[in-house]
């Protein structure tokens, strides 16, 4: 069993970011923590993919922190304005907030980031280097490509012309903002051990992005590709296999 503790932090725009710790019961010492960075789906941390991961970590006596970026899940804000820059700022606010909790073993922090959250994490190499283990689930290293894969070419034209895309619900700044970042160019700065998973048939974030990641990372890392698997790991038993890989990865490295 586990205990849930909710908390809130204001981001730099005055919006409340809502988060929750999932803590294994019966703990009387400082314990490891995995911070989870979701994709940009409207449900945020309420997605079953995230809800189901925390109990698995708790079984290994590892706490987890699920938070929602601005405009997602339980947090305040307008999703249409969730740029990569805003996501980075939100992550920094939440990461700084964990220092307030004396039950967290700050020497045993893990980070698990998916898709959009992967973009955010990879832009924050200083934070990654203060962690002990980093998991990247279908991380997006170039967001514009993923955005375009989710809509038609006509929708892209309308997005550029009108400044808003009805199909994905984003303002044009969301498309333009990631061009300010060179994630591949920053990978050399990451020193923390990483585990990366990706589906070979990912329809949103091409598997090639993780292959480039694998090529350019200089830290100890491993890329595991799931054959014929989509972005949501919905093929066969792929989700459970992916989840178990990350649970084992953090169990081994956060001690």
PDB file of C-alpha atoms in Angstrom:
ATOM      1  CA  UNK A   1       0.000   0.000   0.000  1.00  0.00           C
ATOM      2  CA  UNK A   2       0.997   3.633  -0.434  1.00  0.00           C
ATOM      3  CA  UNK A   3       0.130   7.092   0.846  1.00  0.00           C
ATOM      4  CA  UNK A   4      -0.699  10.040  -1.410  1.00  0.00           C
ATOM      5  CA  UNK A   5       0.294  13.578  -0.414  1.00  0.00           C
ATOM      6  CA  UNK A   6      -0.934  16.455  -2.606  1.00  0.00           C
ATOM      7  CA  UNK A   7       0.828  19.794  -2.890  1.00  0.00           C
ATOM      8  CA  UNK A   8       0.827  22.941  -5.011  1.00  0.00           C
ATOM      9  CA  UNK A   9       3.487  25.344  -6.249  1.00  0.00           C
ATOM     10  CA  UNK A  10       3.063  28.530  -8.268  1.00  0.00           C
ATOM     11  CA  UNK A  11       4.968  28.698 -11.528  1.00  0.00           C
ATOM     12  CA  UNK A  12       6.585  31.869 -12.847  1.00  0.00           C
ATOM     13  CA  UNK A  13       3.269  32.883 -14.425  1.00  0.00           C
ATOM     14  CA  UNK A  14       1.346  32.716 -11.152  1.00  0.00           C
ATOM     15  CA  UNK A  15      -0.453  29.504 -12.087  1.00  0.00           C
ATOM     16  CA  UNK A  16      -0.799  26.701  -9.556  1.00  0.00           C
ATOM     17  CA  UNK A  17       1.058  23.562 -10.548  1.00  0.00           C
ATOM     18  CA  UNK A  18      -0.574  20.644  -8.780  1.00  0.00           C
ATOM     19  CA  UNK A  19       1.402  17.557  -7.863  1.00  0.00           C
ATOM     20  CA  UNK A  20       1.218  14.483  -5.668  1.00  0.00           C
ATOM     21  CA  UNK A  21       3.703  12.256  -3.934  1.00  0.00           C
ATOM     22  CA  UNK A  22       2.997   8.522  -3.845  1.00  0.00           C
ATOM     23  CA  UNK A  23       4.894   7.188  -0.837  1.00  0.00           C
ATOM     24  CA  UNK A  24       5.276   3.548   0.239  1.00  0.00           C
ATOM     25  CA  UNK A  25       3.788   2.885   3.686  1.00  0.00           C
ATOM     26  CA  UNK A  26       5.887   1.874   6.686  1.00  0.00           C
ATOM     27  CA  UNK A  27       8.888   4.038   5.837  1.00  0.00           C
ATOM     28  CA  UNK A  28      10.741   5.690   8.727  1.00  0.00           C
ATOM     29  CA  UNK A  29      13.845   6.867   6.875  1.00  0.00           C
ATOM     30  CA  UNK A  30      14.760   9.021   3.914  1.00  0.00           C
ATOM     31  CA  UNK A  31      13.802   7.253   0.696  1.00  0.00           C
ATOM     32  CA  UNK A  32      14.519   7.515  -3.040  1.00  0.00           C
ATOM     33  CA  UNK A  33      12.164   9.510  -5.254  1.00  0.00           C
ATOM     34  CA  UNK A  34      11.371   9.282  -8.964  1.00  0.00           C
ATOM     35  CA  UNK A  35      10.041  12.496 -10.527  1.00  0.00           C
ATOM     36  CA  UNK A  36       7.728  11.802 -13.462  1.00  0.00           C
ATOM     37  CA  UNK A  37       7.409  14.151 -16.431  1.00  0.00           C
ATOM     38  CA  UNK A  38       4.373  13.363 -18.559  1.00  0.00           C
ATOM     39  CA  UNK A  39       3.710  13.960 -22.210  1.00  0.00           C
ATOM     40  CA  UNK A  40       1.507  16.849 -23.303  1.00  0.00           C
ATOM     41  CA  UNK A  41      -1.813  14.972 -23.339  1.00  0.00           C
ATOM     42  CA  UNK A  42      -4.628  16.922 -21.618  1.00  0.00           C
ATOM     43  CA  UNK A  43      -5.007  14.325 -18.826  1.00  0.00           C
ATOM     44  CA  UNK A  44      -1.421  14.810 -17.705  1.00  0.00           C
ATOM     45  CA  UNK A  45      -0.589  12.718 -14.641  1.00  0.00           C
ATOM     46  CA  UNK A  46      -4.159  11.367 -14.514  1.00  0.00           C
ATOM     47  CA  UNK A  47      -3.402   9.154 -17.503  1.00  0.00           C
ATOM     48  CA  UNK A  48      -3.506   5.481 -16.527  1.00  0.00           C
ATOM     49  CA  UNK A  49       0.031   5.014 -17.797  1.00  0.00           C
ATOM     50  CA  UNK A  50       1.281   7.206 -14.949  1.00  0.00           C
ATOM     51  CA  UNK A  51      -1.255   6.197 -12.325  1.00  0.00           C
ATOM     52  CA  UNK A  52      -0.219   2.559 -12.733  1.00  0.00           C
ATOM     53  CA  UNK A  53       3.523   3.171 -12.493  1.00  0.00           C
ATOM     54  CA  UNK A  54       3.594   4.693  -9.007  1.00  0.00           C
ATOM     55  CA  UNK A  55       2.336   1.596  -7.120  1.00  0.00           C
ATOM     56  CA  UNK A  56       4.973  -0.501  -8.881  1.00  0.00           C
ATOM     57  CA  UNK A  57       7.687   1.834  -7.582  1.00  0.00           C
ATOM     58  CA  UNK A  58       6.143   1.841  -4.103  1.00  0.00           C
ATOM     59  CA  UNK A  59       6.442  -1.947  -4.018  1.00  0.00           C
ATOM     60  CA  UNK A  60      10.218  -1.418  -4.355  1.00  0.00           C
ATOM     61  CA  UNK A  61      10.181   1.159  -1.537  1.00  0.00           C
ATOM     62  CA  UNK A  62      10.645   4.053  -3.936  1.00  0.00           C
ATOM     63  CA  UNK A  63       8.438   7.142  -3.762  1.00  0.00           C
ATOM     64  CA  UNK A  64       7.263   8.956  -6.873  1.00  0.00           C
ATOM     65  CA  UNK A  65       6.209  12.484  -7.697  1.00  0.00           C
ATOM     66  CA  UNK A  66       3.630  13.102 -10.392  1.00  0.00           C
ATOM     67  CA  UNK A  67       3.048  16.698 -11.433  1.00  0.00           C
ATOM     68  CA  UNK A  68       1.084  18.368 -14.186  1.00  0.00           C
ATOM     69  CA  UNK A  69       2.569  20.938 -16.516  1.00  0.00           C
ATOM     70  CA  UNK A  70       0.598  24.163 -16.878  1.00  0.00           C
ATOM     71  CA  UNK A  71      -2.764  23.502 -18.535  1.00  0.00           C
ATOM     72  CA  UNK A  72      -2.605  19.718 -18.105  1.00  0.00           C
ATOM     73  CA  UNK A  73      -4.379  17.440 -15.660  1.00  0.00           C
ATOM     74  CA  UNK A  74      -4.992  19.156 -12.331  1.00  0.00           C
ATOM     75  CA  UNK A  75      -2.803  22.224 -12.876  1.00  0.00           C
ATOM     76  CA  UNK A  76      -3.971  25.723 -13.705  1.00  0.00           C
ATOM     77  CA  UNK A  77      -3.182  27.375 -17.026  1.00  0.00           C
ATOM     78  CA  UNK A  78      -4.235  27.126 -20.651  1.00  0.00           C
ATOM     79  CA  UNK A  79      -2.873  24.121 -22.516  1.00  0.00           C
ATOM     80  CA  UNK A  80      -2.873  26.064 -25.785  1.00  0.00           C
ATOM     81  CA  UNK A  81       0.079  28.057 -24.433  1.00  0.00           C
ATOM     82  CA  UNK A  82       2.189  25.119 -23.173  1.00  0.00           C
ATOM     83  CA  UNK A  83       5.472  25.835 -24.922  1.00  0.00           C
ATOM     84  CA  UNK A  84       8.678  23.930 -24.313  1.00  0.00           C
ATOM     85  CA  UNK A  85      10.039  27.001 -22.505  1.00  0.00           C
ATOM     86  CA  UNK A  86       7.065  26.986 -20.151  1.00  0.00           C
ATOM     87  CA  UNK A  87       7.451  23.249 -19.553  1.00  0.00           C
ATOM     88  CA  UNK A  88      11.117  23.743 -18.628  1.00  0.00           C
ATOM     89  CA  UNK A  89      10.189  26.497 -16.182  1.00  0.00           C
ATOM     90  CA  UNK A  90       7.480  24.321 -14.602  1.00  0.00           C
ATOM     91  CA  UNK A  91       9.920  21.438 -14.119  1.00  0.00           C
ATOM     92  CA  UNK A  92      12.481  23.707 -12.482  1.00  0.00           C
ATOM     93  CA  UNK A  93       9.852  25.014 -10.044  1.00  0.00           C
ATOM     94  CA  UNK A  94       8.780  21.497  -9.068  1.00  0.00           C
ATOM     95  CA  UNK A  95      12.338  20.216  -8.758  1.00  0.00           C
ATOM     96  CA  UNK A  96      13.272  23.053  -6.410  1.00  0.00           C
ATOM     97  CA  UNK A  97      10.159  22.349  -4.330  1.00  0.00           C
ATOM     98  CA  UNK A  98      11.248  18.833  -3.337  1.00  0.00           C
ATOM     99  CA  UNK A  99      14.055  20.265  -1.205  1.00  0.00           C
ATOM    100  CA  UNK A 100      11.403  21.220   1.366  1.00  0.00           C
ATOM    101  CA  UNK A 101      10.677  17.592   2.225  1.00  0.00           C
ATOM    102  CA  UNK A 102      13.165  16.040   4.642  1.00  0.00           C
ATOM    103  CA  UNK A 103      11.954  12.468   4.037  1.00  0.00           C
ATOM    104  CA  UNK A 104      13.339  12.542   0.466  1.00  0.00           C
ATOM    105  CA  UNK A 105      16.847  11.166  -0.071  1.00  0.00           C
ATOM    106  CA  UNK A 106      18.216  13.879  -2.348  1.00  0.00           C
ATOM    107  CA  UNK A 107      21.202  11.659  -3.168  1.00  0.00           C
ATOM    108  CA  UNK A 108      18.847   9.110  -4.727  1.00  0.00           C
ATOM    109  CA  UNK A 109      16.656  11.001  -7.180  1.00  0.00           C
ATOM    110  CA  UNK A 110      15.418   9.450 -10.397  1.00  0.00           C
ATOM    111  CA  UNK A 111      13.698  11.133 -13.334  1.00  0.00           C
ATOM    112  CA  UNK A 112      11.278   9.389 -15.682  1.00  0.00           C
ATOM    113  CA  UNK A 113      10.248  11.512 -18.655  1.00  0.00           C
ATOM    114  CA  UNK A 114       8.023  10.712 -21.620  1.00  0.00           C
ATOM    115  CA  UNK A 115       7.559  12.383 -25.017  1.00  0.00           C
ATOM    116  CA  UNK A 116       7.098  16.156 -24.360  1.00  0.00           C
ATOM    117  CA  UNK A 117       8.410  15.552 -20.843  1.00  0.00           C
ATOM    118  CA  UNK A 118      11.490  14.017 -22.434  1.00  0.00           C
ATOM    119  CA  UNK A 119      12.111  17.264 -24.331  1.00  0.00           C
ATOM    120  CA  UNK A 120      11.804  19.193 -21.091  1.00  0.00           C
ATOM    121  CA  UNK A 121      14.148  16.882 -19.193  1.00  0.00           C
ATOM    122  CA  UNK A 122      16.813  16.846 -21.910  1.00  0.00           C
ATOM    123  CA  UNK A 123      16.860  20.649 -21.906  1.00  0.00           C
ATOM    124  CA  UNK A 124      17.570  20.612 -18.150  1.00  0.00           C
ATOM    125  CA  UNK A 125      20.899  18.773 -18.097  1.00  0.00           C
ATOM    126  CA  UNK A 126      21.898  20.496 -14.837  1.00  0.00           C
ATOM    127  CA  UNK A 127      18.925  18.852 -13.116  1.00  0.00           C
ATOM    128  CA  UNK A 128      19.593  15.507 -14.805  1.00  0.00           C
ATOM    129  CA  UNK A 129      23.175  15.626 -13.567  1.00  0.00           C
ATOM    130  CA  UNK A 130      21.973  16.079 -10.002  1.00  0.00           C
ATOM    131  CA  UNK A 131      19.915  12.892 -10.343  1.00  0.00           C
ATOM    132  CA  UNK A 132      21.233   9.362 -10.044  1.00  0.00           C
ATOM    133  CA  UNK A 133      19.246   7.679 -12.843  1.00  0.00           C
ATOM    134  CA  UNK A 134      17.234   8.963 -15.804  1.00  0.00           C
ATOM    135  CA  UNK A 135      14.549   7.061 -17.684  1.00  0.00           C
ATOM    136  CA  UNK A 136      13.402   8.332 -21.075  1.00  0.00           C
ATOM    137  CA  UNK A 137      10.231   6.777 -22.469  1.00  0.00           C
ATOM    138  CA  UNK A 138       9.809   7.599 -26.172  1.00  0.00           C
ATOM    139  CA  UNK A 139      11.473  10.977 -25.610  1.00  0.00           C
ATOM    140  CA  UNK A 140      10.955  13.729 -28.148  1.00  0.00           C
ATOM    141  CA  UNK A 141      14.196  15.433 -29.108  1.00  0.00           C
ATOM    142  CA  UNK A 142      12.586  17.642 -31.781  1.00  0.00           C
ATOM    143  CA  UNK A 143       9.040  18.630 -30.901  1.00  0.00           C
ATOM    144  CA  UNK A 144       7.968  20.261 -34.201  1.00  0.00           C
ATOM    145  CA  UNK A 145       8.312  16.912 -35.966  1.00  0.00           C
ATOM    146  CA  UNK A 146       6.065  15.244 -33.391  1.00  0.00           C
ATOM    147  CA  UNK A 147       3.471  18.019 -33.576  1.00  0.00           C
ATOM    148  CA  UNK A 148       3.265  17.718 -37.353  1.00  0.00           C
ATOM    149  CA  UNK A 149       2.975  13.921 -37.173  1.00  0.00           C
ATOM    150  CA  UNK A 150      -0.213  14.324 -35.124  1.00  0.00           C
ATOM    151  CA  UNK A 151      -1.960  16.563 -37.666  1.00  0.00           C
ATOM    152  CA  UNK A 152      -2.404  16.730 -41.439  1.00  0.00           C
ATOM    153  CA  UNK A 153      -0.414  18.966 -43.776  1.00  0.00           C
ATOM    154  CA  UNK A 154      -3.520  21.101 -44.267  1.00  0.00           C
ATOM    155  CA  UNK A 155      -3.811  21.499 -40.498  1.00  0.00           C
ATOM    156  CA  UNK A 156      -0.173  22.598 -40.411  1.00  0.00           C
ATOM    157  CA  UNK A 157      -0.866  25.207 -43.089  1.00  0.00           C
ATOM    158  CA  UNK A 158      -3.887  26.471 -41.141  1.00  0.00           C
ATOM    159  CA  UNK A 159      -1.863  26.504 -37.915  1.00  0.00           C
ATOM    160  CA  UNK A 160       0.771  28.717 -39.512  1.00  0.00           C
ATOM    161  CA  UNK A 161      -1.747  30.955 -41.263  1.00  0.00           C
ATOM    162  CA  UNK A 162      -4.290  31.338 -38.450  1.00  0.00           C
ATOM    163  CA  UNK A 163      -1.977  31.139 -35.462  1.00  0.00           C
ATOM    164  CA  UNK A 164      -4.005  28.354 -33.864  1.00  0.00           C
ATOM    165  CA  UNK A 165      -4.465  24.660 -34.659  1.00  0.00           C
ATOM    166  CA  UNK A 166      -7.942  23.338 -33.970  1.00  0.00           C
ATOM    167  CA  UNK A 167      -6.814  19.719 -34.244  1.00  0.00           C
ATOM    168  CA  UNK A 168      -4.179  19.803 -31.507  1.00  0.00           C
ATOM    169  CA  UNK A 169      -5.408  22.861 -29.597  1.00  0.00           C
ATOM    170  CA  UNK A 170      -2.130  24.802 -29.687  1.00  0.00           C
ATOM    171  CA  UNK A 171      -1.233  28.404 -30.434  1.00  0.00           C
ATOM    172  CA  UNK A 172       1.496  28.963 -33.016  1.00  0.00           C
ATOM    173  CA  UNK A 173       4.086  29.812 -30.334  1.00  0.00           C
ATOM    174  CA  UNK A 174       3.997  26.154 -29.264  1.00  0.00           C
ATOM    175  CA  UNK A 175       5.274  25.187 -32.715  1.00  0.00           C
ATOM    176  CA  UNK A 176       7.835  28.000 -32.958  1.00  0.00           C
ATOM    177  CA  UNK A 177       9.287  27.831 -29.446  1.00  0.00           C
ATOM    178  CA  UNK A 178      11.244  24.512 -29.692  1.00  0.00           C
ATOM    179  CA  UNK A 179      13.379  25.920 -32.505  1.00  0.00           C
ATOM    180  CA  UNK A 180      15.164  27.981 -29.837  1.00  0.00           C
ATOM    181  CA  UNK A 181      16.649  24.777 -28.400  1.00  0.00           C
ATOM    182  CA  UNK A 182      19.265  22.388 -29.730  1.00  0.00           C
ATOM    183  CA  UNK A 183      18.658  19.266 -27.680  1.00  0.00           C
ATOM    184  CA  UNK A 184      21.033  17.112 -29.718  1.00  0.00           C
ATOM    185  CA  UNK A 185      23.774  19.691 -29.265  1.00  0.00           C
ATOM    186  CA  UNK A 186      23.366  19.639 -25.468  1.00  0.00           C
ATOM    187  CA  UNK A 187      23.480  15.872 -25.021  1.00  0.00           C
ATOM    188  CA  UNK A 188      27.229  15.902 -24.431  1.00  0.00           C
ATOM    189  CA  UNK A 189      26.554  17.704 -21.136  1.00  0.00           C
ATOM    190  CA  UNK A 190      24.512  14.866 -19.628  1.00  0.00           C
ATOM    191  CA  UNK A 191      26.516  12.673 -17.264  1.00  0.00           C
ATOM    192  CA  UNK A 192      23.845  10.608 -15.499  1.00  0.00           C
ATOM    193  CA  UNK A 193      23.096   7.006 -16.433  1.00  0.00           C
ATOM    194  CA  UNK A 194      20.107   6.744 -18.788  1.00  0.00           C
ATOM    195  CA  UNK A 195      17.686   4.065 -19.947  1.00  0.00           C
ATOM    196  CA  UNK A 196      15.743   4.848 -23.131  1.00  0.00           C
ATOM    197  CA  UNK A 197      12.808   2.929 -24.597  1.00  0.00           C
ATOM    198  CA  UNK A 198      11.030   3.544 -27.880  1.00  0.00           C
ATOM    199  CA  UNK A 199       8.571   1.770 -30.158  1.00  0.00           C
ATOM    200  CA  UNK A 200       9.814   1.003 -33.659  1.00  0.00           C
ATOM    201  CA  UNK A 201       6.399   1.964 -35.076  1.00  0.00           C
ATOM    202  CA  UNK A 202       5.899   5.105 -32.990  1.00  0.00           C
ATOM    203  CA  UNK A 203       3.505   7.228 -35.021  1.00  0.00           C
ATOM    204  CA  UNK A 204       4.120  10.464 -33.092  1.00  0.00           C
ATOM    205  CA  UNK A 205       7.811  10.573 -32.165  1.00  0.00           C
ATOM    206  CA  UNK A 206       9.862   8.721 -34.807  1.00  0.00           C
ATOM    207  CA  UNK A 207      12.189   6.069 -33.401  1.00  0.00           C
ATOM    208  CA  UNK A 208      14.986   7.780 -35.330  1.00  0.00           C
ATOM    209  CA  UNK A 209      14.970  10.510 -32.666  1.00  0.00           C
ATOM    210  CA  UNK A 210      15.996   7.998 -29.992  1.00  0.00           C
ATOM    211  CA  UNK A 211      18.550   6.458 -32.333  1.00  0.00           C
ATOM    212  CA  UNK A 212      20.180   9.888 -32.694  1.00  0.00           C
ATOM    213  CA  UNK A 213      19.976  10.206 -28.908  1.00  0.00           C
ATOM    214  CA  UNK A 214      21.745   6.867 -28.531  1.00  0.00           C
ATOM    215  CA  UNK A 215      24.418   7.963 -30.991  1.00  0.00           C
ATOM    216  CA  UNK A 216      25.168  11.289 -29.308  1.00  0.00           C
ATOM    217  CA  UNK A 217      24.841  10.606 -25.580  1.00  0.00           C
ATOM    218  CA  UNK A 218      28.249  10.228 -23.933  1.00  0.00           C
ATOM    219  CA  UNK A 219      26.998   9.080 -20.519  1.00  0.00           C
ATOM    220  CA  UNK A 220      26.392   5.390 -19.709  1.00  0.00           C
ATOM    221  CA  UNK A 221      23.098   4.558 -21.397  1.00  0.00           C
ATOM    222  CA  UNK A 222      21.042   1.887 -23.110  1.00  0.00           C
ATOM    223  CA  UNK A 223      18.398   2.124 -25.835  1.00  0.00           C
ATOM    224  CA  UNK A 224      15.770  -0.630 -25.957  1.00  0.00           C
ATOM    225  CA  UNK A 225      13.514  -0.636 -29.023  1.00  0.00           C
ATOM    226  CA  UNK A 226      10.161  -2.413 -28.928  1.00  0.00           C
ATOM    227  CA  UNK A 227       9.462  -4.003 -32.305  1.00  0.00           C
ATOM    228  CA  UNK A 228       6.201  -3.008 -34.010  1.00  0.00           C
ATOM    229  CA  UNK A 229       5.227  -0.901 -30.972  1.00  0.00           C
ATOM    230  CA  UNK A 230       3.360   2.410 -31.074  1.00  0.00           C
ATOM    231  CA  UNK A 231       3.723   5.613 -29.040  1.00  0.00           C
ATOM    232  CA  UNK A 232       1.385   4.396 -26.307  1.00  0.00           C
ATOM    233  CA  UNK A 233       2.950   0.917 -25.915  1.00  0.00           C
ATOM    234  CA  UNK A 234      -0.490  -0.538 -26.555  1.00  0.00           C
ATOM    235  CA  UNK A 235       0.675  -3.511 -28.642  1.00  0.00           C
ATOM    236  CA  UNK A 236       0.423  -6.828 -26.820  1.00  0.00           C
ATOM    237  CA  UNK A 237       2.197  -6.767 -23.464  1.00  0.00           C
ATOM    238  CA  UNK A 238       4.472  -3.861 -24.418  1.00  0.00           C
ATOM    239  CA  UNK A 239       3.319  -1.485 -21.681  1.00  0.00           C
ATOM    240  CA  UNK A 240       3.997  -3.967 -18.882  1.00  0.00           C
ATOM    241  CA  UNK A 241       7.382  -4.878 -20.338  1.00  0.00           C
ATOM    242  CA  UNK A 242       8.320  -1.200 -20.640  1.00  0.00           C
ATOM    243  CA  UNK A 243       7.116  -0.427 -17.104  1.00  0.00           C
ATOM    244  CA  UNK A 244       9.014  -3.360 -15.612  1.00  0.00           C
ATOM    245  CA  UNK A 245      12.219  -2.260 -17.357  1.00  0.00           C
ATOM    246  CA  UNK A 246      12.045   1.166 -15.731  1.00  0.00           C
ATOM    247  CA  UNK A 247      10.990  -0.200 -12.327  1.00  0.00           C
ATOM    248  CA  UNK A 248      14.006  -2.533 -12.328  1.00  0.00           C
ATOM    249  CA  UNK A 249      16.291   0.234 -13.608  1.00  0.00           C
ATOM    250  CA  UNK A 250      15.368   2.562 -10.743  1.00  0.00           C
ATOM    251  CA  UNK A 251      15.387  -0.236  -8.167  1.00  0.00           C
ATOM    252  CA  UNK A 252      18.982  -1.098  -9.056  1.00  0.00           C
ATOM    253  CA  UNK A 253      20.315   2.440  -9.380  1.00  0.00           C
ATOM    254  CA  UNK A 254      18.559   4.364  -6.598  1.00  0.00           C
ATOM    255  CA  UNK A 255      20.380   2.800  -3.652  1.00  0.00           C
TER     256      UNK A 255
END
